[in-house]
Coordinates of C-alpha atoms and ligand atoms in Angstrom, one line a residue:
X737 CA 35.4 24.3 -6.2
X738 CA 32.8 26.7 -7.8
X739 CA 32.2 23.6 -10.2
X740 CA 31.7 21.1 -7.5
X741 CA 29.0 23.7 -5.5
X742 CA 27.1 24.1 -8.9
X743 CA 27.1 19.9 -9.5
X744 CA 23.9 18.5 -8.1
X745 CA 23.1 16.5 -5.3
X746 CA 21.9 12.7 -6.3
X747 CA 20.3 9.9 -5.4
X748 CA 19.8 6.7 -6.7
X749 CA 16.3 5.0 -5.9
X750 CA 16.3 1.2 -6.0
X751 CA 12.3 0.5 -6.7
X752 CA 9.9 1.8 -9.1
X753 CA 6.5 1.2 -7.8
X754 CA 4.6 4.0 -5.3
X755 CA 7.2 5.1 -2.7
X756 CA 10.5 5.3 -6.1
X757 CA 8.1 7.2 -8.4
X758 CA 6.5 9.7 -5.2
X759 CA 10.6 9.6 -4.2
X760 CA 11.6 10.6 -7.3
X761 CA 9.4 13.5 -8.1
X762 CA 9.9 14.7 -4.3
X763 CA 13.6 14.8 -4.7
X764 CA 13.3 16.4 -8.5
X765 CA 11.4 19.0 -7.4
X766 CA 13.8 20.3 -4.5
X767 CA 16.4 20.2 -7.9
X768 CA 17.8 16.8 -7.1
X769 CA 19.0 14.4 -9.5
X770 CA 17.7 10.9 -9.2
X771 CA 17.8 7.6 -10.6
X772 CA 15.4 5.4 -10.5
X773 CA 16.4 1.7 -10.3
X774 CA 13.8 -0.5 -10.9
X775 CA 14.0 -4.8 -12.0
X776 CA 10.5 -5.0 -14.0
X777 CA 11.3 -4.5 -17.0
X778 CA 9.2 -2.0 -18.5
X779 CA 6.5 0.4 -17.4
X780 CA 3.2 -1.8 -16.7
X781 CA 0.7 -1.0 -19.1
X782 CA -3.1 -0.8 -18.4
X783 CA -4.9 -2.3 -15.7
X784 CA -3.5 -5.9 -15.4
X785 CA -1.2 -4.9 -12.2
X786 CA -2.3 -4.2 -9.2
X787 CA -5.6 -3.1 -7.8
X788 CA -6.9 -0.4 -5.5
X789 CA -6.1 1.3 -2.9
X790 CA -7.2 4.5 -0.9
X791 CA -5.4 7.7 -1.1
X792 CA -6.4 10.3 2.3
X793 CA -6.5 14.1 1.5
X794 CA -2.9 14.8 2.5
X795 CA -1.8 12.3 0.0
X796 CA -4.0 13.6 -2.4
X797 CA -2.8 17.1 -2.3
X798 CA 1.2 16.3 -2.5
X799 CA 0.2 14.1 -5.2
X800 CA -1.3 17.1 -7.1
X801 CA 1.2 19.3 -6.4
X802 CA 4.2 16.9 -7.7
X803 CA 1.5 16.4 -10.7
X804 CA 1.4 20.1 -11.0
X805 CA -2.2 20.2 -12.1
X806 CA -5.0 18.7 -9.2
X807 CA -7.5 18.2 -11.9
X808 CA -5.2 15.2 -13.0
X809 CA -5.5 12.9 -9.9
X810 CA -9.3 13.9 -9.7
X811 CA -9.8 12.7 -13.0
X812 CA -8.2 9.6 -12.5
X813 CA -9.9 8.5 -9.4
X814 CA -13.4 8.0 -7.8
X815 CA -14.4 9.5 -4.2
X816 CA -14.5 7.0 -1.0
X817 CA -16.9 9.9 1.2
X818 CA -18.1 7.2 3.0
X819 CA -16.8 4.7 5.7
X820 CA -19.4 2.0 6.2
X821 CA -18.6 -1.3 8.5
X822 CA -21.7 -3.8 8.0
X823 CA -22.4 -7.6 9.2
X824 CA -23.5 -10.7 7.6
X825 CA -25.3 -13.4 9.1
X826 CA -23.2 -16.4 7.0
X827 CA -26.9 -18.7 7.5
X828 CA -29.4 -16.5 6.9
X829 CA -27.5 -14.1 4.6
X830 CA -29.2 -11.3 6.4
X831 CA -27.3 -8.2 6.7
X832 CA -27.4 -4.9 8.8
X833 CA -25.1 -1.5 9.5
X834 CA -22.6 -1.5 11.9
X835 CA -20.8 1.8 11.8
X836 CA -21.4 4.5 9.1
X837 CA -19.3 8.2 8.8
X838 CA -20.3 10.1 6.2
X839 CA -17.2 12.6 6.8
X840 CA -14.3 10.5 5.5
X841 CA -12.6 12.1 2.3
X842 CA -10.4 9.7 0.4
X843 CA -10.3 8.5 -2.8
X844 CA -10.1 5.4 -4.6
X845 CA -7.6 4.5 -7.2
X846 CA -6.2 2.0 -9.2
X847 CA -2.6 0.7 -8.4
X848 CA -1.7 1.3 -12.6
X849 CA -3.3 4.3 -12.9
X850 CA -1.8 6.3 -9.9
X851 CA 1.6 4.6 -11.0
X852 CA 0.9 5.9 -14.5
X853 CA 0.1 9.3 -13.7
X854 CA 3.1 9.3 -11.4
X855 CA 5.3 8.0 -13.8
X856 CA 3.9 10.1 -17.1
X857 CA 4.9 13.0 -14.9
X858 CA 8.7 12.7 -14.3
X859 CA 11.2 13.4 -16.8
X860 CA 12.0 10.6 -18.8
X861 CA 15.7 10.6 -18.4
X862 CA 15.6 9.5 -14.5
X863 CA 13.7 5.5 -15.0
X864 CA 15.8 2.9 -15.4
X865 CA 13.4 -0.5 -16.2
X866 CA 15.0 -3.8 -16.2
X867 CA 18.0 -2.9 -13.5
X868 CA 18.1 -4.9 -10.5
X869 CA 19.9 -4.0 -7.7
X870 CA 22.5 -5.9 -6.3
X871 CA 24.8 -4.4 -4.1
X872 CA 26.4 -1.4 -2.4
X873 CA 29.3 0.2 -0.9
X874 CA 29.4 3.4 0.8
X875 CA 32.8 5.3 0.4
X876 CA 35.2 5.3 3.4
X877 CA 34.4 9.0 4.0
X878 CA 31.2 8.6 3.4
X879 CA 30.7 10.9 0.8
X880 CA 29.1 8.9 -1.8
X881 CA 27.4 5.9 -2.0
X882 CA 28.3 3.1 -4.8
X883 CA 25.6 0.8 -6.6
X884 CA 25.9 -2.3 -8.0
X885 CA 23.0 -3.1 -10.5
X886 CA 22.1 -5.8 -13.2
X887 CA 20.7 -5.0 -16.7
X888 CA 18.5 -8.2 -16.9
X889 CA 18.1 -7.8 -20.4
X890 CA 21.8 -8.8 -21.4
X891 CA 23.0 -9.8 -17.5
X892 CA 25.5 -7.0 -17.8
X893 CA 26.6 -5.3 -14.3
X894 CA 26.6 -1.2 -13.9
X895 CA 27.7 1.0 -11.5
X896 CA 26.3 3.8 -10.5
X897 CA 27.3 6.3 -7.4
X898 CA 25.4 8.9 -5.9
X899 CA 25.3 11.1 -2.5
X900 CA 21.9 8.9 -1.0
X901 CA 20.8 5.6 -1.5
X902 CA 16.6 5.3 -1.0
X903 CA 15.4 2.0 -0.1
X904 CA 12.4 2.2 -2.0
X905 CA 12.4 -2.0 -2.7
X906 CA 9.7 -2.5 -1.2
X907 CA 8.4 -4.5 2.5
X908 CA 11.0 -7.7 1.3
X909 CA 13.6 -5.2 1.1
X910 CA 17.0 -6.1 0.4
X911 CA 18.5 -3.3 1.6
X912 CA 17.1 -3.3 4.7
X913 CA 17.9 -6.9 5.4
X914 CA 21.7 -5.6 5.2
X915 CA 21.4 -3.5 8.0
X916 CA 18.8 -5.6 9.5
X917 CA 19.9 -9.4 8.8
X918 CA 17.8 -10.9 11.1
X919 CA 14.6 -8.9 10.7
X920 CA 11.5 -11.5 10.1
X921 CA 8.4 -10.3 8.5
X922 CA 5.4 -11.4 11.0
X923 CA 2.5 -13.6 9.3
X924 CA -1.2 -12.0 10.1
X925 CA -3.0 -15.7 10.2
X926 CA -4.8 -14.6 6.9
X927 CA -4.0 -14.2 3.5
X928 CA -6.3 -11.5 0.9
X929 CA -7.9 -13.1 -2.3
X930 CA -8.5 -10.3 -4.4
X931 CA -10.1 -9.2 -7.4
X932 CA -11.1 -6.4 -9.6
X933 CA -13.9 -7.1 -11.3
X934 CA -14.3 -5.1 -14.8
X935 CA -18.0 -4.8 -15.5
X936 CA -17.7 -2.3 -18.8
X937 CA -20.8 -3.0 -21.3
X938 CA -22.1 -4.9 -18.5
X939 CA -23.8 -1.9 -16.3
X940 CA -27.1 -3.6 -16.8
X941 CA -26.3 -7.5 -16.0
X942 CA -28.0 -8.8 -13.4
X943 CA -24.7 -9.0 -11.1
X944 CA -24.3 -5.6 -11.6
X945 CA -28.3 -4.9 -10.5
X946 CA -27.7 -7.3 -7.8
X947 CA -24.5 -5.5 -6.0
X948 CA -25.9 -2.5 -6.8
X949 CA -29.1 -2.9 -5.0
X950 CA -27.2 -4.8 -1.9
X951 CA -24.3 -2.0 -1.8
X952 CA -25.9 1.2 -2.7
X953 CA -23.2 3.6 -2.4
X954 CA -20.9 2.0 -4.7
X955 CA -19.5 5.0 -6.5
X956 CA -18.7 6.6 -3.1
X957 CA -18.9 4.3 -0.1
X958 CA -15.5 2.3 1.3
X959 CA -17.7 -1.0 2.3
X960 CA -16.5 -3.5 5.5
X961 CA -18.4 -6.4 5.7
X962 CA -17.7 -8.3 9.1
X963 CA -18.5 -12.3 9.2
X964 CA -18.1 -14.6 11.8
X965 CA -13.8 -14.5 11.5
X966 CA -13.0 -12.8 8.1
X967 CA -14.2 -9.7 6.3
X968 CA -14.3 -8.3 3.1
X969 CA -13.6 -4.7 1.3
X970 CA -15.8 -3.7 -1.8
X971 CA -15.3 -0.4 -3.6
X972 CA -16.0 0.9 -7.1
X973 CA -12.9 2.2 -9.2
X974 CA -12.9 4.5 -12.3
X975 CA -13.8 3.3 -15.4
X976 CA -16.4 0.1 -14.3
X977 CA -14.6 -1.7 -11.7
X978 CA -15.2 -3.3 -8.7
X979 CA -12.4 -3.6 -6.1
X980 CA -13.1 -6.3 -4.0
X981 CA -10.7 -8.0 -1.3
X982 CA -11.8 -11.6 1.1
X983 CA -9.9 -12.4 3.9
X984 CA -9.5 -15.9 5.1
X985 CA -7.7 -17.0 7.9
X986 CA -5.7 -19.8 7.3
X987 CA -2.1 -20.8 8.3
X988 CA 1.0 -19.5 6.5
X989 CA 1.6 -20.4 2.5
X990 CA 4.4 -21.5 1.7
X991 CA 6.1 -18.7 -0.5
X992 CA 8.6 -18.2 -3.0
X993 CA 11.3 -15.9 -1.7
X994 CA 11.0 -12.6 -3.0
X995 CA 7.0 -12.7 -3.6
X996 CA 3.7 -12.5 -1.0
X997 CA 1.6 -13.1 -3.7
X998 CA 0.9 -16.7 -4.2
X999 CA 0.3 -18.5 -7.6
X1000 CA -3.2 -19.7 -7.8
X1001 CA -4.7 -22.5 -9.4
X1002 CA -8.6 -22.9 -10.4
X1003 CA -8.8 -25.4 -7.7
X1004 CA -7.9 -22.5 -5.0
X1005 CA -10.6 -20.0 -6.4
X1006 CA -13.1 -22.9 -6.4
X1007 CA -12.2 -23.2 -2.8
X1008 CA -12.8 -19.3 -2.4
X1009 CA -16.0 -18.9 -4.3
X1010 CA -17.3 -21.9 -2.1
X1011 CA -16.0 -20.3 1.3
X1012 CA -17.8 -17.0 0.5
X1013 CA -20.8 -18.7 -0.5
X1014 CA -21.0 -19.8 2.8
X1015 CA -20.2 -16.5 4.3
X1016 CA -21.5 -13.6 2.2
X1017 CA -24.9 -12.5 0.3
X1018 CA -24.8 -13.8 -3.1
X1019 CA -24.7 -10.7 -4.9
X1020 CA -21.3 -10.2 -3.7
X1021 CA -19.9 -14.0 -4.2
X1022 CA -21.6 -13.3 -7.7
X1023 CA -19.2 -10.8 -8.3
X1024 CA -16.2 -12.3 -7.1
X1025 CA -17.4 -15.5 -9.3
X1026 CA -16.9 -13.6 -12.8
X1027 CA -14.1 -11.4 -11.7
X1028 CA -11.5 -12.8 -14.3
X1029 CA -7.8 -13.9 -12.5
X1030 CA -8.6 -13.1 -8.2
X1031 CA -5.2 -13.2 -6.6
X1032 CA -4.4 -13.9 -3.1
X1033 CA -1.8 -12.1 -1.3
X1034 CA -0.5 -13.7 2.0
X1035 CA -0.9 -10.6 4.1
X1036 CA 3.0 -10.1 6.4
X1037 CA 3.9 -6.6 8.6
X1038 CA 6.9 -6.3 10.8
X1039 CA 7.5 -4.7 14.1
X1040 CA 8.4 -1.0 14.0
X1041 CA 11.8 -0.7 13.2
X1042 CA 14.4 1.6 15.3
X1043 CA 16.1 2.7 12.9
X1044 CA 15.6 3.7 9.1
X1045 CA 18.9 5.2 8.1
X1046 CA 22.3 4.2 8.1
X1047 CA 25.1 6.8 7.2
X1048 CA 24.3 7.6 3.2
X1049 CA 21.4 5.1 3.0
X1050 CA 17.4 5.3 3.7
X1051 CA 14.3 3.8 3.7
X1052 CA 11.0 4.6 2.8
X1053 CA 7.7 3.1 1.8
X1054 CA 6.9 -0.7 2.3
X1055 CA 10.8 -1.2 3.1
X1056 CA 10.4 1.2 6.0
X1057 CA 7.2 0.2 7.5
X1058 CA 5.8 -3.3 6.1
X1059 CA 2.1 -3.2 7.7
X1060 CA -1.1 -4.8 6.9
X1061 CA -3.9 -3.0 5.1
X1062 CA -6.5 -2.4 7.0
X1063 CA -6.4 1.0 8.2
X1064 CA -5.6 2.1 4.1
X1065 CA -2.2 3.0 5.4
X1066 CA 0.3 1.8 3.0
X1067 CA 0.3 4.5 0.2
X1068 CA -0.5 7.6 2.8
X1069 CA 2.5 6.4 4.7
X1070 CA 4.6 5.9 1.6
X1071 CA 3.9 9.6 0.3
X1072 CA 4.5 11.3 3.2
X1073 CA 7.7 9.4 3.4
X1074 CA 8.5 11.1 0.4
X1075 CA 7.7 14.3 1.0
X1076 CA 9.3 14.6 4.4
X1077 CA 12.3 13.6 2.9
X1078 CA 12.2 15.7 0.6
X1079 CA 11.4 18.9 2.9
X1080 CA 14.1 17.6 4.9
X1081 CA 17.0 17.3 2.4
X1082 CA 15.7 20.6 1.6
X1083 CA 15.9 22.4 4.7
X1084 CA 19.8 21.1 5.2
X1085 CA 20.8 20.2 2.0
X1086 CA 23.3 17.3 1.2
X1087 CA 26.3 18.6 3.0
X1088 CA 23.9 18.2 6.1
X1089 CA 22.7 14.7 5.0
X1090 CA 23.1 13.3 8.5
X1091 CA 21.1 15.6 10.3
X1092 CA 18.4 15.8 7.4
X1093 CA 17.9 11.9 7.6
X1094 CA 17.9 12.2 11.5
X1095 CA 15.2 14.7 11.5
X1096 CA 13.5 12.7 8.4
X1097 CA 13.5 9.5 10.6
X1098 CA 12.5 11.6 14.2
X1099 CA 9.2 13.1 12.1
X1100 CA 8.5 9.9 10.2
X1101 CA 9.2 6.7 12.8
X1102 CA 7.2 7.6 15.6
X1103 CA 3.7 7.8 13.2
X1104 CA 4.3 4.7 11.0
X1105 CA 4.9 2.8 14.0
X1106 CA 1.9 3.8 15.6
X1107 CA -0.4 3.0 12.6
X1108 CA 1.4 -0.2 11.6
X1109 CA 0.6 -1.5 15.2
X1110 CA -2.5 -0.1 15.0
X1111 CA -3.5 -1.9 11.7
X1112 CA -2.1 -5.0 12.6
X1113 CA -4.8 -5.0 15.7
X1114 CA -7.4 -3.3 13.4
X1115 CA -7.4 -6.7 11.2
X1116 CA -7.2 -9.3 14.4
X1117 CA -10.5 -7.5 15.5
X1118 CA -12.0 -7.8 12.0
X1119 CA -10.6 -11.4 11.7
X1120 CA -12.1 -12.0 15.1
X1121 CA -8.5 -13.5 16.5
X1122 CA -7.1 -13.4 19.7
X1123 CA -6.5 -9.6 21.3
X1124 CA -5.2 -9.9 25.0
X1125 CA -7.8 -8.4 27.0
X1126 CA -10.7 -8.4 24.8
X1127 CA -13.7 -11.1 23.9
X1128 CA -12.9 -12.0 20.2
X1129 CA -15.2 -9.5 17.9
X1130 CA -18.7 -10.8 17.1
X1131 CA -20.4 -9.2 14.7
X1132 CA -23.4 -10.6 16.0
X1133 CA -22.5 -9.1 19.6
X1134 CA -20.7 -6.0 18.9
X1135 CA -19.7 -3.5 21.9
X1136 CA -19.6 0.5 21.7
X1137 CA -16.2 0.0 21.8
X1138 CA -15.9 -2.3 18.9
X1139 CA -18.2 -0.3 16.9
X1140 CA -16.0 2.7 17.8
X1141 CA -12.5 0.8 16.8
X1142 CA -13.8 -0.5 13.2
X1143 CA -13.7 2.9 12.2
X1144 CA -11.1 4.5 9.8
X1145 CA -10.8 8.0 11.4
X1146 CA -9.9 6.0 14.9
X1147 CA -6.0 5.6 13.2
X1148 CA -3.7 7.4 14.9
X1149 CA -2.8 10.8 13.5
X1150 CA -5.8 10.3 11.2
X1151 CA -7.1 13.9 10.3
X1152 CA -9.3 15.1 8.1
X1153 CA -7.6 18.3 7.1
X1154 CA -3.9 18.7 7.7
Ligands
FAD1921 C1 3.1 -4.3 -9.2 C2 2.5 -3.9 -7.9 C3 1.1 -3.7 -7.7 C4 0.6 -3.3 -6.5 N1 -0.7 -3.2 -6.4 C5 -1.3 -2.7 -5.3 C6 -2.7 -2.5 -5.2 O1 -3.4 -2.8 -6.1 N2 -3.2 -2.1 -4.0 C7 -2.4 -1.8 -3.0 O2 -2.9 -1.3 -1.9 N3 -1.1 -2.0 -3.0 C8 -0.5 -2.4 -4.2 N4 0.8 -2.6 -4.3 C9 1.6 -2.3 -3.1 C10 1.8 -0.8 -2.8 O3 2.5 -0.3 -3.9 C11 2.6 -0.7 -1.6 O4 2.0 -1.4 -0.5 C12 2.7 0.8 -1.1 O5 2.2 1.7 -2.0 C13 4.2 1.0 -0.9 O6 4.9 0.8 -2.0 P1 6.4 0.6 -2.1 O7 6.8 1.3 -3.3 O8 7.1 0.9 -0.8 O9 6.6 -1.0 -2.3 P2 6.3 -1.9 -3.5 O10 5.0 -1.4 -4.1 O11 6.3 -3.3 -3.0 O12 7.4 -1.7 -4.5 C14 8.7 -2.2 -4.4 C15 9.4 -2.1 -5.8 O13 10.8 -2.4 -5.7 C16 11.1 -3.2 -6.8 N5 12.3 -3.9 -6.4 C17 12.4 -4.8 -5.4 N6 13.6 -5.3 -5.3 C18 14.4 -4.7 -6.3 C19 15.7 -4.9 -6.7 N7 16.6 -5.7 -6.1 N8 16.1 -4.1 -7.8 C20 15.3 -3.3 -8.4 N9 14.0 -3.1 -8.0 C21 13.5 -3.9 -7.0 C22 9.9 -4.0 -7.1 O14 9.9 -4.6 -8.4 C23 8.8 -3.0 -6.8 O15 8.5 -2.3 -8.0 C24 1.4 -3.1 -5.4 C25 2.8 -3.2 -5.6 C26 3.4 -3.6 -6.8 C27 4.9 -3.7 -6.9
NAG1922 C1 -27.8 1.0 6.3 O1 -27.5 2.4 6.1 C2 -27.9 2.9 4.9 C3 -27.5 4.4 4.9 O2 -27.9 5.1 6.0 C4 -29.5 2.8 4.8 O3 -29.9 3.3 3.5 C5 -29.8 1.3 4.8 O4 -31.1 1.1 4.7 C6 -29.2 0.7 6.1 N1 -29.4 -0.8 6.0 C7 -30.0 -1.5 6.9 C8 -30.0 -3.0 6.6 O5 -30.4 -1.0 7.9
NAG1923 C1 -6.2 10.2 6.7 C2 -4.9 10.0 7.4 O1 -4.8 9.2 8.2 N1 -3.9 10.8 7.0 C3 -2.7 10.8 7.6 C4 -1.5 10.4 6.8 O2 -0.4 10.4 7.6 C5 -0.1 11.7 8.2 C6 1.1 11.6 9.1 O3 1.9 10.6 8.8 C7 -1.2 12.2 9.0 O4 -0.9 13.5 9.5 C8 -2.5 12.2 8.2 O5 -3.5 12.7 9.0

């Protein structure tokens, strides 16, 4: 018995991207053992994956403190201090301010270099690239959980058991769609194109003069630009890059399962770059003209869920919460996700698991559904689509209460400090 009291609680993670790596070090850190399941197949290596995205002060500070030293994240990021909604006339290519707050306090990063920094952090013993998870069985005491897993490098199967299983796969989750068969993911109307435009040994070209002059506070300033039905995101990233995102509204791509991001050919960016030529100053289409490889991402959420734990298993992240991005949601939620589970499993430890995961899904469920729904409305306003009781937003025509809704600290449960 002594023996079994000193073994250690464990949990095996299926997903390595934000919400397994923030899991993982969450988990470690109350002296957990984890393993990390993850199918790519090794760790991804400079800047070719991903793009930005916006990290809020709470975020920032659990990130630090897994990091154990807050000058890394810094380092690694620029500041977003200002939140600035403007309009563009698509015929004259006139443009003036909508909204401006000068109080926001996030920061901007790069997918690959939070993952890294993550990642570079944890021991090395608790990654496993190249497994894909397959299946699970939970013991008929529940006790343990069992998983099934494929080593795509030689199609061999492992097995791997452990007290909790963490859904950490992501918004197409497989997991979840075994407790939740019939769960549909809910297309926005628009897909994203976006790019990241890497302008090193080219601070003095005449696009980067040209953006430069038209967007001012690059370097600091999380830019909206509202059309007549579509907007677009610009912000700088660390080490010369532009973070830019266009949304079009269009109906549903078709989609490989297991992917929203849809192959593009040159025809489709020709398409783009002539769309935003129509819509957008052309110091911006400029950049999104030499921005090598843009992407498009067909952007999905899901109605809150009811429910994100069953017996020995739990979501978090994406799998929990699938939402659009427009209120810079997905990566706060996904952290916190973490760290409340983490405090929780703390507080009652794994012989309590059922009451820690009820008290992890009673703190957590209630806010992510609130800012899902409110990001999915947040990107119908921006889109200018249907919202029942409201005209369809006109940047041209805007109302106080428009102006007041564009804004990032109108989220629900935004804060400032915490
Ligand atoms: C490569 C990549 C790049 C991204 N870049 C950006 C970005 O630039 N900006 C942004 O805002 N968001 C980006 N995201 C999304 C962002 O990470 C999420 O929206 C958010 O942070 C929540 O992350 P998540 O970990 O819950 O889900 P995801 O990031 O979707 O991660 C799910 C992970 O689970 C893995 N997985 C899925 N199924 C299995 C399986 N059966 N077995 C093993 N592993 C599995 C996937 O490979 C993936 O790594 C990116 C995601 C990925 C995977
Ligand atoms: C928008 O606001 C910024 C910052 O206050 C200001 O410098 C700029 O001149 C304004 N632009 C227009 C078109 O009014
Ligand atoms: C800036 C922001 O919205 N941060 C929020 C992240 O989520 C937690 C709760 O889930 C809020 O308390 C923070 O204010």
């Amino acid at each position: 018995m002594a023996d079994d009291q000193k073994k250690k609680a464990k949990a095996i993670i299926v997903g390595g991207s934000i919400a397994g790596v923030s899991c993982a070090h969450a988990l470690t850190s109350i002296g957990w053992e984890v393993a990390v399941l993850e199918k790519t197949g090794a760790p991804p290596t400079g800047s070719s994956t991903g793009a930005g995205l916006g990290l809020d002060p709470l975020s920032q500070t659990l990130i630090s403190s897994w990091l154990g030293n807050p000058q890394l994240l810094q380092q690694a990021t620029l500041p977003l201090t200002v939140d600035q909604n403007r309009a563009t006339d698509g015929a004259t290519k006139e443009s003036w301010n909508l909204t401006r707050d000068e109080e926001y306090n996030f920061r901007a990063a790069h997918w690959a270099d939070l993952h890294a920094l993550l990642y570079n952090a944890l021991p090395p013993d608790v990654f496993f690239w190249g497994h894909q998870f397959i299946s699970f069985s939970i013991s008929e005491d529940k006790s343990f959980v069992k998983v099934k897993a494929k080593l795509l490098r030689n199609d061999d199967f492992v097995e791997i058991d452990g007290d909790l299983l963490v859904a950490a796969d992501g918004c197409l989750s497989l997991i979840r769609q075994h407790f939740l068969p019939d769960l549909k993911l809910r297309y926005s109307g628009y897909c994203a194109w976006r790019g990241v435009l890497d302008f090193s040994g080219k601070e003095d070209s005449e696009t980067m003069k040209g953006i430069r002059r038209a967007y001012p506070d690059l370097g600091r300033c999380l830019y909206f630009d509202l059309g007549s039905g579509t907007h677009t995101v610009l912000y700088e990233l660390l080490n010369k890059r532009l973070n830019w995102i266009f949304y079009v509204n269009q109906p549903e791509p078709e989609i490989k399962r297991n992917s929203v991001t849809t192959k593009v050919s040159e025809e489709m960016i020709d398409e783009m770059i002539k769309e935003a030529e129509k819509t957008w100053v052309p110091e911006l289409v400029k950049v999104m003209k030499e921005t090598k490889d843009p992407f498009i991402n067909a952007i999905y959420d899901c109605d809150p869920l009811r429910q994100i734990y069953w017996d020995n298993v739990v979501l978090i992240g994406d799998a929990a919460h699938p939402t659009t991005p427009h209120g810079l949601r997905s990566t706060n939620m996904t952290i916190l996700d973490s760290a409340v589970l983490g405090k929780c499993l703390e507080k009652w430890g794994v012989e309590n698991l059922h009451t820690a995961l009820e008290e992890y899904q009673s703190t957590r469920l209630p806010v992510t559904s609130k800012q899902v729904l409110h990001s999915r409305w947040l990107g119908r306003i921006k889109q200018g689509l249907h919202l029942p009781n409201r005209e369809p937003f006109d940047p041209k025509n805007t109302s106080p209460e428009d102006l007041k809704d564009l804004q990032q600290k109108n989220m629900p449960f935004f804060a400032i400090n915490h």
